[in-house]
Coordinates of C-alpha atoms and ligand atoms in Angstrom, one line a residue:
M1 CA -18.8 6.0 -1.6
D2 CA -19.8 3.4 -4.5
G3 CA -19.5 5.8 -7.1
K4 CA -16.3 7.3 -5.9
I5 CA -14.7 3.5 -5.9
L6 CA -15.9 3.0 -9.3
A7 CA -14.4 6.4 -10.7
A8 CA -11.3 5.8 -8.6
S9 CA -10.9 2.3 -9.7
S10 CA -11.2 3.7 -13.5
K11 CA -7.9 5.2 -13.0
H12 CA -6.1 1.9 -11.7
T13 CA -7.3 -0.7 -14.3
K14 CA -5.9 -4.1 -14.0
P15 CA -3.5 -5.7 -16.7
V16 CA -6.1 -8.4 -17.8
D17 CA -3.9 -11.1 -18.4
R18 CA -2.4 -11.3 -15.2
V19 CA -2.9 -13.2 -12.2
F20 CA -1.9 -11.8 -8.7
Q21 CA -1.2 -13.8 -5.5
Y22 CA -0.8 -12.4 -1.9
G23 CA 2.3 -14.7 -0.8
T24 CA 4.5 -14.7 2.1
A25 CA 5.4 -11.2 2.0
G26 CA 2.4 -9.7 0.2
F27 CA 2.3 -8.8 -3.3
R28 CA 5.7 -8.6 -5.0
M29 CA 6.6 -8.2 -8.8
K30 CA 7.6 -5.6 -11.4
A31 CA 6.7 -2.3 -10.1
N32 CA 5.1 -1.3 -13.5
L33 CA 2.5 -4.1 -12.8
L34 CA 1.5 -3.2 -9.5
D35 CA -1.0 0.0 -9.8
S36 CA -4.1 -1.6 -9.7
V37 CA -2.8 -4.1 -7.0
V38 CA -1.9 -1.5 -4.6
F39 CA -5.4 0.5 -5.2
R40 CA -7.2 -2.5 -4.4
V41 CA -4.8 -3.3 -1.2
G42 CA -6.2 0.3 -0.1
L43 CA -9.6 -1.0 -0.6
V44 CA -8.7 -4.1 1.5
A45 CA -7.2 -2.0 4.3
A46 CA -10.2 0.1 4.5
L47 CA -12.4 -3.3 4.9
R48 CA -10.0 -4.8 7.3
S49 CA -9.9 -1.8 9.4
R50 CA -13.6 -1.5 9.5
K51 CA -14.2 -5.1 10.3
L52 CA -11.9 -4.4 13.2
G53 CA -14.1 -1.6 14.6
G54 CA -11.9 1.0 13.0
Q55 CA -8.3 -0.2 14.5
T56 CA -5.6 1.2 12.4
I57 CA -4.2 -1.2 9.5
G58 CA -0.6 -0.6 8.3
V59 CA 0.3 -0.7 4.5
M60 CA 3.9 -0.9 3.5
I61 CA 5.1 -0.4 0.1
T62 CA 8.4 -2.2 -0.6
A63 CA 10.4 -5.1 -2.3
S64 CA 12.4 -5.8 0.4
H65 CA 15.6 -7.6 -1.2
N66 CA 14.5 -7.6 -4.6
P67 CA 16.0 -5.6 -7.3
P68 CA 15.2 -2.0 -7.9
E69 CA 12.7 -2.3 -10.5
D70 CA 10.3 -4.2 -8.6
N71 CA 8.1 -3.3 -5.7
G72 CA 5.8 -4.7 -3.3
V73 CA 2.9 -4.3 -0.7
K74 CA 1.8 -5.7 2.5
L75 CA -0.6 -5.1 5.1
V76 CA 0.0 -5.1 8.8
D77 CA -2.8 -6.1 11.4
P78 CA -3.2 -4.0 14.5
M79 CA -0.8 -5.0 16.9
G80 CA 1.6 -4.9 14.3
E81 CA 1.5 -8.5 13.2
M82 CA 1.4 -9.8 9.7
L83 CA -2.0 -10.1 7.9
E84 CA -4.6 -12.6 9.5
N85 CA -4.4 -15.5 7.0
S86 CA -7.9 -15.5 5.4
W87 CA -7.4 -12.0 4.8
E88 CA -4.8 -13.0 2.2
A89 CA -7.1 -14.7 0.3
Y90 CA -9.5 -11.7 0.4
S91 CA -6.7 -9.6 -0.8
T92 CA -6.1 -12.1 -3.7
E93 CA -9.5 -12.1 -4.7
L94 CA -10.0 -8.6 -4.9
A95 CA -6.6 -8.3 -6.5
N96 CA -7.7 -10.7 -9.1
A97 CA -11.3 -9.3 -10.0
R98 CA -12.0 -7.8 -13.5
D99 CA -12.4 -4.1 -13.7
E100 CA -16.0 -4.4 -14.3
D101 CA -16.6 -6.6 -11.3
L102 CA -14.3 -4.9 -8.8
L103 CA -17.2 -3.0 -6.8
K104 CA -19.3 -6.3 -6.8
V105 CA -16.7 -8.1 -5.4
Y106 CA -15.7 -5.4 -2.8
K107 CA -19.5 -5.4 -1.5
S108 CA -19.8 -9.0 -1.5
L109 CA -16.8 -9.2 0.9
E110 CA -18.2 -6.5 2.7
E111 CA -21.6 -8.6 3.0
K112 CA -19.9 -11.9 3.7
L113 CA -17.5 -10.5 6.2
K114 CA -20.5 -8.4 8.1
I115 CA -18.6 -5.3 7.9
N116 CA -20.3 -2.2 8.9
G117 CA -19.6 0.6 5.9
E118 CA -20.5 3.3 8.6
T119 CA -17.2 2.5 10.9
T120 CA -14.5 4.6 10.2
A121 CA -11.8 3.1 8.6
R122 CA -8.1 4.0 9.7
V123 CA -4.9 3.4 8.0
I124 CA -1.1 4.3 8.2
Y125 CA 1.4 3.6 5.4
A126 CA 5.0 4.1 4.4
R127 CA 7.4 3.1 1.7
D128 CA 11.0 2.1 1.0
T129 CA 13.2 4.3 -1.3
R130 CA 12.6 2.8 -4.4
A131 CA 11.8 5.3 -7.2
S132 CA 8.6 3.5 -7.9
G133 CA 7.0 4.1 -4.7
P134 CA 5.5 7.6 -4.5
A135 CA 3.6 6.6 -7.7
L136 CA 2.2 3.6 -5.8
V137 CA 1.3 5.8 -2.9
R138 CA -1.0 7.7 -5.2
A139 CA -2.8 4.7 -6.2
L140 CA -3.3 3.9 -2.6
V141 CA -4.3 7.4 -1.4
D142 CA -6.9 6.9 -4.2
A143 CA -8.4 3.9 -2.5
L144 CA -8.5 5.7 0.7
D145 CA -10.2 8.7 -0.4
A146 CA -12.7 6.8 -2.2
T147 CA -13.9 4.7 0.9
G148 CA -13.4 7.7 3.1
T149 CA -10.5 6.4 5.0
E150 CA -8.6 8.4 7.8
Y151 CA -4.8 8.0 6.8
T152 CA -1.4 9.3 8.0
D153 CA 1.4 8.9 5.4
Y154 CA 4.8 8.2 7.2
K155 CA 6.6 8.7 4.0
L156 CA 9.9 6.7 4.1
L157 CA 10.3 3.9 6.9
T158 CA 11.8 0.8 7.2
T159 CA 9.3 -2.1 7.3
P160 CA 9.8 -2.8 11.2
Q161 CA 9.0 0.9 12.0
L162 CA 5.9 0.6 9.9
H163 CA 5.1 -2.4 12.4
Y164 CA 6.0 -0.5 15.3
L165 CA 4.1 2.7 14.4
T166 CA 0.7 0.4 13.7
R167 CA 1.0 -1.3 17.3
C168 CA 1.8 2.1 18.7
T169 CA -1.3 3.7 17.2
N170 CA -3.7 0.9 18.5
T171 CA -2.4 1.3 21.9
E172 CA -1.9 4.9 22.6
G173 CA -3.2 5.7 25.8
T174 CA -4.1 2.2 26.9
P175 CA -1.9 0.3 29.5
Q176 CA -0.5 -1.7 26.6
S177 CA 0.9 1.4 25.0
Y178 CA 4.1 0.3 23.0
G179 CA 5.5 3.6 22.7
D180 CA 5.3 7.3 21.5
V181 CA 3.5 7.2 18.2
S182 CA 6.0 8.8 16.0
E183 CA 9.3 7.9 14.4
K184 CA 11.3 9.8 16.8
G185 CA 9.6 7.6 19.5
Y186 CA 11.2 4.6 17.8
Y187 CA 14.5 6.0 18.2
E188 CA 14.0 7.2 21.6
K189 CA 12.7 3.8 22.9
L190 CA 15.3 1.9 21.2
S191 CA 18.3 4.1 22.2
E192 CA 17.0 4.3 25.8
A193 CA 16.8 0.6 26.3
F194 CA 20.0 0.1 24.6
V195 CA 21.8 2.3 27.0
R196 CA 20.2 0.3 29.8
A197 CA 20.9 -3.0 28.4
M198 CA 24.7 -2.0 27.9
K199 CA 25.3 -1.0 31.2
G200 CA 28.3 1.0 30.4
K201 CA 29.8 -2.1 28.7
K202 CA 31.8 -1.6 25.4
T203 CA 31.8 -3.9 22.4
V204 CA 35.4 -4.6 21.1
G205 CA 36.0 -2.9 18.1
A206 CA 33.9 -1.0 15.4
V207 CA 30.8 -3.0 13.6
T208 CA 30.6 -2.1 9.9
V209 CA 27.0 -1.9 8.8
D210 CA 26.0 -2.6 5.0
C211 CA 22.7 -0.9 4.5
A212 CA 21.9 -2.6 1.1
N213 CA 21.4 1.3 -0.1
G214 CA 17.8 1.0 1.1
V215 CA 16.1 2.6 3.7
G216 CA 18.1 1.2 6.6
G217 CA 20.7 3.7 5.6
P218 CA 19.0 7.1 6.7
K219 CA 17.2 5.5 9.4
L220 CA 20.4 4.0 10.8
H221 CA 21.9 7.3 10.5
E222 CA 19.2 8.6 12.5
L223 CA 19.2 6.1 15.2
V224 CA 22.8 6.6 15.7
K225 CA 22.3 10.3 16.7
Y226 CA 20.0 9.2 19.3
L227 CA 22.4 6.4 20.5
K228 CA 25.3 9.1 20.8
K229 CA 23.1 11.2 23.0
G230 CA 22.6 8.6 25.7
S231 CA 25.8 6.6 25.8
E232 CA 29.1 7.8 25.3
G233 CA 29.4 5.6 22.2
G234 CA 29.2 2.2 23.7
V235 CA 29.3 0.8 20.2
D236 CA 31.1 2.1 17.0
I237 CA 28.9 2.1 14.3
K238 CA 30.5 2.4 10.4
I239 CA 27.8 2.8 7.8
I240 CA 28.4 1.6 4.4
N241 CA 26.3 1.4 1.3
D242 CA 23.8 4.0 2.5
D243 CA 23.2 5.6 -1.1
V244 CA 19.4 6.1 -1.7
L245 CA 19.8 8.6 -4.5
K246 CA 21.5 6.2 -6.8
A247 CA 18.5 3.9 -7.5
E248 CA 20.1 1.5 -9.6
S249 CA 22.5 0.7 -6.4
L250 CA 19.5 -0.7 -4.2
N251 CA 20.6 -4.5 -3.3
H252 CA 23.0 -4.3 -5.8
E253 CA 26.3 -6.3 -4.8
C254 CA 25.4 -5.6 -1.1
G255 CA 22.8 -6.4 1.2
A256 CA 21.8 -9.5 3.6
D257 CA 20.5 -11.6 0.5
F258 CA 23.7 -11.0 -1.5
V259 CA 26.1 -12.0 1.5
K260 CA 24.0 -14.9 2.3
T261 CA 23.8 -16.4 -1.2
K262 CA 27.2 -15.5 -2.4
Q263 CA 28.8 -16.3 0.8
R264 CA 31.2 -13.2 0.6
A265 CA 31.2 -9.7 1.9
P266 CA 29.9 -6.9 -0.2
P267 CA 33.0 -5.4 -2.4
T268 CA 32.8 -2.2 -1.1
S269 CA 33.3 -3.3 2.6
K270 CA 36.7 -2.5 3.8
A271 CA 36.7 -4.7 7.0
G272 CA 40.0 -6.1 8.0
N273 CA 40.2 -9.5 9.4
N274 CA 38.2 -10.8 12.5
E275 CA 36.3 -7.1 12.2
R276 CA 32.7 -7.6 12.7
C277 CA 30.3 -6.8 9.8
C278 CA 26.7 -7.0 9.2
S279 CA 24.2 -6.4 6.3
L280 CA 20.7 -5.4 6.4
D281 CA 18.3 -6.2 3.5
G282 CA 16.7 -3.3 1.4
D283 CA 13.6 -2.8 3.9
A284 CA 15.8 -3.5 6.9
D285 CA 13.8 -6.3 8.6
R286 CA 16.4 -8.8 8.1
I287 CA 20.1 -9.0 9.3
I288 CA 23.2 -11.3 9.0
Y289 CA 26.5 -10.8 10.6
Y290 CA 30.1 -12.0 9.1
F291 CA 33.6 -11.5 9.3
N292 CA 37.0 -12.8 7.7
D293 CA 38.7 -15.3 9.6
P294 CA 42.4 -15.3 8.3
E295 CA 42.8 -18.7 8.7
H296 CA 39.4 -19.8 7.3
G297 CA 38.1 -17.1 5.2
F298 CA 34.8 -15.6 5.2
R299 CA 32.6 -16.7 8.1
L300 CA 28.8 -16.2 8.1
L301 CA 27.0 -15.5 11.1
D302 CA 23.5 -16.1 10.0
G303 CA 20.0 -16.2 11.5
D304 CA 20.6 -19.5 13.3
K305 CA 24.0 -18.1 15.1
I306 CA 21.9 -15.0 16.1
A307 CA 19.0 -17.3 17.4
T308 CA 21.4 -19.4 19.3
L309 CA 23.3 -16.3 20.8
A310 CA 20.3 -14.7 21.6
A311 CA 18.8 -17.6 23.4
S312 CA 21.9 -18.6 25.2
F313 CA 22.2 -15.1 26.6
I314 CA 18.5 -14.7 27.7
G315 CA 18.7 -18.2 29.0
D316 CA 21.4 -17.4 31.4
L317 CA 19.8 -14.1 32.3
A318 CA 16.6 -16.2 33.3
R319 CA 18.7 -18.3 35.5
E320 CA 20.3 -15.6 37.1
A321 CA 17.1 -13.8 37.9
R322 CA 15.7 -17.0 39.1
L323 CA 12.9 -17.2 36.5
A324 CA 14.0 -20.2 34.7
E325 CA 11.5 -22.7 36.5
E326 CA 8.7 -20.4 35.6
L327 CA 9.2 -19.3 32.2
K328 CA 9.2 -21.3 29.3
I329 CA 12.0 -20.5 27.0
G330 CA 12.3 -22.0 23.4
V331 CA 13.7 -21.5 19.9
V332 CA 11.4 -21.5 16.7
Q333 CA 13.4 -22.2 13.3
T334 CA 12.5 -23.7 10.0
A335 CA 13.7 -26.5 8.0
Y336 CA 16.4 -24.6 6.7
A337 CA 18.1 -24.1 10.0
N338 CA 21.6 -25.9 10.2
G339 CA 21.2 -29.2 12.0
A340 CA 24.2 -28.2 14.2
S341 CA 22.4 -25.3 15.3
T342 CA 19.5 -27.3 16.2
K343 CA 21.6 -29.9 18.3
Y344 CA 23.3 -26.8 19.8
V345 CA 20.0 -25.6 21.3
E346 CA 18.7 -29.1 22.5
K347 CA 21.8 -30.4 23.7
S348 CA 24.0 -27.5 24.8
L349 CA 21.6 -25.0 25.7
G350 CA 18.8 -27.3 27.0
L351 CA 16.1 -25.7 25.3
P352 CA 13.3 -26.9 23.0
V353 CA 13.2 -26.4 19.3
V354 CA 10.2 -26.2 17.2
C355 CA 10.2 -26.2 13.4
T356 CA 7.6 -24.3 11.3
P357 CA 7.2 -23.7 7.7
T358 CA 9.0 -21.0 5.9
G359 CA 7.8 -17.2 6.2
V360 CA 7.7 -15.1 9.2
K361 CA 4.4 -15.4 10.2
W362 CA 4.7 -19.1 11.0
L363 CA 7.6 -18.5 13.0
H364 CA 6.5 -15.5 14.9
H365 CA 2.9 -17.4 15.8
A366 CA 5.0 -20.4 17.2
A367 CA 7.1 -18.2 19.2
T368 CA 4.3 -16.8 21.0
K369 CA 3.5 -19.8 22.4
F370 CA 6.6 -19.7 24.8
D371 CA 7.3 -17.2 27.5
V372 CA 10.6 -16.1 25.7
G373 CA 10.2 -17.1 22.0
V374 CA 13.2 -16.8 20.2
Y375 CA 12.6 -17.1 16.4
F376 CA 14.9 -16.8 13.4
E377 CA 15.0 -17.9 9.7
A378 CA 18.6 -18.8 8.6
N379 CA 18.4 -16.0 6.1
G380 CA 18.2 -13.3 9.1
H381 CA 14.3 -12.7 9.5
G382 CA 13.6 -13.0 13.1
T383 CA 13.2 -11.5 16.6
V384 CA 12.5 -12.5 20.3
V385 CA 9.1 -12.0 21.8
F386 CA 8.0 -12.1 25.3
S387 CA 4.6 -13.4 26.7
P388 CA 2.7 -11.0 29.1
Q389 CA 3.7 -13.4 31.8
A390 CA 7.4 -12.8 31.2
L391 CA 6.8 -9.1 31.2
K392 CA 5.3 -9.2 34.5
A393 CA 7.7 -11.4 36.2
F394 CA 10.6 -9.2 34.9
H395 CA 8.7 -6.3 36.7
T396 CA 7.4 -7.7 39.6
K397 CA 10.1 -10.5 40.7
E398 CA 11.7 -9.4 43.9
P399 CA 15.4 -9.8 43.9
E400 CA 17.2 -11.5 46.6
S401 CA 20.8 -10.7 45.6
P402 CA 22.4 -7.9 43.3
A403 CA 23.1 -10.3 40.9
Q404 CA 19.7 -11.4 40.3
A405 CA 18.7 -7.4 40.4
A406 CA 21.0 -6.8 37.5
A407 CA 19.7 -9.5 35.5
L408 CA 16.0 -8.5 35.9
N409 CA 17.2 -5.1 35.0
T410 CA 18.9 -6.3 31.8
L411 CA 16.0 -8.2 30.9
R412 CA 13.4 -5.3 31.3
A413 CA 16.0 -3.6 29.0
L414 CA 15.8 -6.2 26.4
A415 CA 12.1 -6.4 26.4
D416 CA 12.1 -3.0 25.1
L417 CA 15.0 -2.8 22.9
I418 CA 13.8 -6.0 20.8
N419 CA 11.2 -5.0 18.4
Q420 CA 7.8 -7.3 19.7
T421 CA 6.0 -6.9 16.3
V422 CA 8.5 -8.5 13.8
G423 CA 11.9 -9.1 13.1
D424 CA 13.7 -5.9 12.7
A425 CA 17.5 -5.3 11.5
L426 CA 18.0 -2.4 13.5
S427 CA 16.9 -3.8 16.7
D428 CA 18.5 -7.0 16.2
M429 CA 21.8 -5.3 15.7
L430 CA 21.6 -3.6 19.2
L431 CA 20.7 -7.0 20.4
V432 CA 23.6 -8.6 19.2
E433 CA 26.0 -5.8 20.0
T434 CA 24.6 -5.8 23.6
I435 CA 25.4 -9.6 23.9
L436 CA 28.6 -9.3 22.5
A437 CA 29.5 -6.4 25.0
H438 CA 28.4 -8.3 27.8
K439 CA 30.4 -11.7 26.9
A440 CA 33.3 -9.3 25.5
W441 CA 33.3 -11.6 22.4
T442 CA 34.9 -11.1 19.1
P443 CA 33.0 -12.6 16.1
R444 CA 35.6 -15.2 16.2
E445 CA 34.5 -16.3 19.6
W446 CA 30.9 -16.2 18.8
D447 CA 31.3 -18.1 15.6
L448 CA 33.0 -21.0 17.6
T449 CA 29.9 -21.6 19.7
Y450 CA 29.4 -24.6 17.1
V451 CA 30.3 -25.5 13.6
D452 CA 27.9 -25.7 10.9
L453 CA 27.3 -29.1 8.8
P454 CA 28.2 -28.2 5.3
N455 CA 25.1 -27.5 3.2
R456 CA 23.9 -26.8 -0.1
L457 CA 20.8 -24.9 -1.5
V458 CA 19.8 -25.9 -5.3
R459 CA 17.2 -24.0 -7.0
V460 CA 15.2 -26.2 -9.4
E461 CA 13.1 -24.9 -12.4
V462 CA 9.8 -26.9 -12.5
K463 CA 7.0 -26.3 -14.9
N464 CA 4.4 -26.6 -12.1
R465 CA 5.6 -26.1 -8.6
N466 CA 2.3 -26.5 -7.0
L467 CA 2.7 -30.4 -7.5
F468 CA 5.3 -30.3 -4.6
K469 CA 3.2 -30.8 -1.7
T470 CA 4.8 -30.9 1.8
T471 CA 3.8 -32.1 5.4
D472 CA 5.9 -31.9 8.7
A473 CA 6.9 -28.2 8.4
E474 CA 7.7 -28.7 4.9
R475 CA 10.4 -31.4 5.8
K476 CA 8.8 -34.1 3.7
L477 CA 7.0 -34.4 0.7
V478 CA 3.4 -36.1 0.3
E479 CA 3.1 -35.6 -3.7
P480 CA 4.3 -36.3 -6.2
Q481 CA 3.7 -39.7 -4.9
G482 CA 6.8 -41.7 -4.0
L483 CA 9.5 -39.1 -4.3
Q484 CA 10.0 -38.8 -0.3
E485 CA 11.0 -42.4 -0.3
Q486 CA 13.6 -41.9 -2.9
I487 CA 14.9 -39.1 -1.2
D488 CA 15.0 -40.8 2.2
A489 CA 16.8 -43.5 0.5
L490 CA 19.6 -41.1 -0.7
V491 CA 19.7 -39.5 2.9
S492 CA 20.3 -42.9 4.6
K493 CA 23.5 -43.2 2.7
V494 CA 25.2 -40.2 3.9
R495 CA 26.6 -39.6 7.4
D496 CA 24.6 -37.0 9.4
G497 CA 22.6 -36.4 6.1
R498 CA 19.4 -34.5 5.9
S499 CA 17.5 -33.2 2.7
F500 CA 14.2 -31.8 1.9
A501 CA 12.5 -30.0 -1.0
R502 CA 9.6 -27.7 -1.1
A503 CA 8.0 -25.4 -3.6
S504 CA 9.1 -21.7 -3.3
G505 CA 6.4 -19.3 -2.2
T506 CA 8.0 -16.4 -3.9
E507 CA 8.9 -17.8 -7.5
D508 CA 8.4 -20.4 -9.8
A509 CA 10.8 -22.8 -8.4
V510 CA 11.3 -25.9 -6.0
R511 CA 14.0 -25.5 -3.8
V512 CA 16.3 -28.2 -2.3
Y513 CA 18.3 -28.3 0.8
A514 CA 20.9 -30.8 1.8
E515 CA 23.2 -31.1 4.6
A516 CA 25.9 -33.7 5.5
V517 CA 29.2 -34.4 7.5
T518 CA 31.4 -33.4 4.5
R519 CA 31.0 -30.9 2.1
G520 CA 31.4 -33.3 -0.8
E521 CA 28.4 -35.5 0.8
A522 CA 26.3 -32.5 1.1
D523 CA 26.8 -31.4 -2.5
D524 CA 26.3 -34.8 -3.9
L525 CA 23.1 -35.4 -1.8
A526 CA 21.7 -32.0 -3.1
S527 CA 22.6 -32.6 -6.8
K528 CA 21.1 -36.2 -6.7
V529 CA 17.9 -35.0 -4.8
A530 CA 17.7 -31.8 -7.1
G531 CA 17.9 -34.5 -10.0
L532 CA 14.9 -36.3 -8.9
C533 CA 12.8 -33.1 -8.5
R534 CA 13.7 -32.1 -12.0
Q535 CA 12.5 -35.3 -13.3
E536 CA 9.2 -35.0 -11.5
G537 CA 8.7 -31.6 -12.3
V538 CA 9.4 -32.4 -16.0
G539 CA 6.4 -32.1 -18.5
S540 CA 3.9 -31.5 -15.9
Ligands
16G601 C1 9.7 -14.2 2.0 C2 9.5 -14.4 3.7 C3 10.9 -14.8 4.0 C4 11.0 -16.4 3.4 C5 11.0 -16.1 2.1 C6 11.1 -17.7 1.5 C7 8.5 -12.8 5.1 C8 8.1 -11.5 5.6 N1 9.1 -13.0 4.3 O1 10.4 -13.5 1.7 O2 10.6 -15.2 5.4 O3 12.2 -16.7 4.1 O4 9.8 -15.8 1.6 O5 11.2 -17.2 -0.1 O6 7.6 -13.5 5.7 P1 10.8 -19.1 -0.8 O7 9.7 -19.4 -0.5 O8 11.0 -18.5 -2.2 O9 11.7 -19.8 -0.5
MG602 MG1 12.9 -7.4 3.9

C-alpha cells in the first residue's frame, strides 16, 4: 500500500506556499488549489473508516454558496454527522504535509490512532454541479485506490442527500435502519412522510423555489415527481434558477446567501405580492423564505422564523399528544439569532433556548441534548432532531382520543420527513409547507408572529483575525483585552441593544453584529463597534 500511496501522491502534489485548514465547512477555496487537498482527504477518509472498524465515511465535494470557481471538500461521519472535531486537526495536518513527508505523516497518524491497516475501509462520495467536480473526484479516487478502499460513487447529490446515504449505508439491515440505501429511497421516504404529515391539507397558493442554479434544482425536480405520485399535489411548487448547464450562473444573483445578504428576491423571481418564495443554496443544505408585502416591501422569513414556526407547531402537537410533560423540547440558536426570536421562544412558546458558537456541528450537538431539538442558524442552516425516547413515545403512546391519535400520527410523519442527519433545504421546505398548510397561513401571517429587531452585520477587514478570541458562545470577547468593556459601554447607551464581534471561521475578517430598538440605533451601534475592532486589528 505504501508504494501505491507514494506513486499516487506524486500525481497530486501540494502547492508549496499554501496553508490549508479544515474549517467549519471542511476545506474550501479556489478549485485550482484543491487537487492535493482532495487527494489527502481521501487518505483521511480511509483512515477514519478503518479507525471505526470499516464503517462507511462520506466525502462531499462542494463549495456550497461560494462562487462557481471555488470548490471544497468535507467528510461525513457514519451516522451522517459532521466529522468528529479531533479529526479536523488530522485532516489539516495531512493536507499541509510536504509531499516528501506525506507517507510519514500518514503512517504516524495510523500508529498514533492505533488503526489496523488490515481493516477494510469504505467510502461513499458525491459532488455538486461545479465544473471542477469531476477532476477533483479523480484525485479522491486515486487516494481510495491507493489505500485499497471500497467505494461507491453517487455522482451528483445535494450535501444532505450524501449525509442521508451515509447513515443509511451504516444502518442497513439493523433495527436503526434509516431508509433504503439509494437516492430513490431518499425521495420515497420524504414524499411518503410528506403525504402522511399533510393529511390531505393544501397550502394557500404556490411556492416559488429558487435553486441557486445548483444541484438542488435537478434534485427538487426529481422529488416533485414522487410528491405528485403520492398526493394530488398538496403543494404547488414552481421551480426557478435550476440551470446547472451554465456553470457561471451558480449562486449568481440568486440563492439563499444572495437573498439573505442583499435583502431582496433574485431578479429572476416573478412571484407577486404575498406569494411565498424560498431560496436554497448551491448544495441545498440551507433555505430561507421570503415574500413581498405590498405595505412593507420585501420581508425575509429566515432561519429564526423557520425555527420558531417549527418549535411552535411541534410544541402544540406534543401537548395534543399528551407528551409535553415527558419530552424536553428546546430551541438552539447562535448569537446571530434576532433578539426578538429568542424572546418569542422563551416568553410566548415557553421553551428553553440554548446558544452555541456558529457552525452546524455545534448547534446539532446541542440539539441532541433535547428530546425534540429545533436548531437553526439565522442564515437558514438547520433541522429538528428527535431523541430515541421521543421516537419511542411517538410509536408506543396509547391515544385516548381521536385528537391525540391524530397528533401522534403527525409527529411520526414529521420524524420521517425531517432529515435527522443535518439541515436539508428540501426536507425543511416540506416541513414549512406542511406547517403552513395545517395552520392555513399565508407568509404574512407567519411573518406577524413576532417583529424582528432592526439589526446590522458589518464585515471588518483586519490583519490578524486570530487576535479576536471569544467566550460565552461567541457573545463576548476575551481578547484583545479591554475591547469587550468598550463594546459593553456602547451597548448600554442603546435601547434593547446587543452587539458582539467574532472572527470569521471562513475568511480573514471580523464580523460585527448589532441590534437595537430602532434602525438608526442598530446602524450606529454596529458602526461604532466595527470602528473599535478596526482600531484593534490594525498593525497587528
Ligand atoms: C460555515 C458553516 C455555517 C456558518 C458559516 C459562518 C457549516 C456546514 N457551515 O459556512 O453554518 O454559518 O460557516 O461563517 O457548518 P463565518 O464564520 O465566516 O461567519
Ligand atoms: Mg450549503
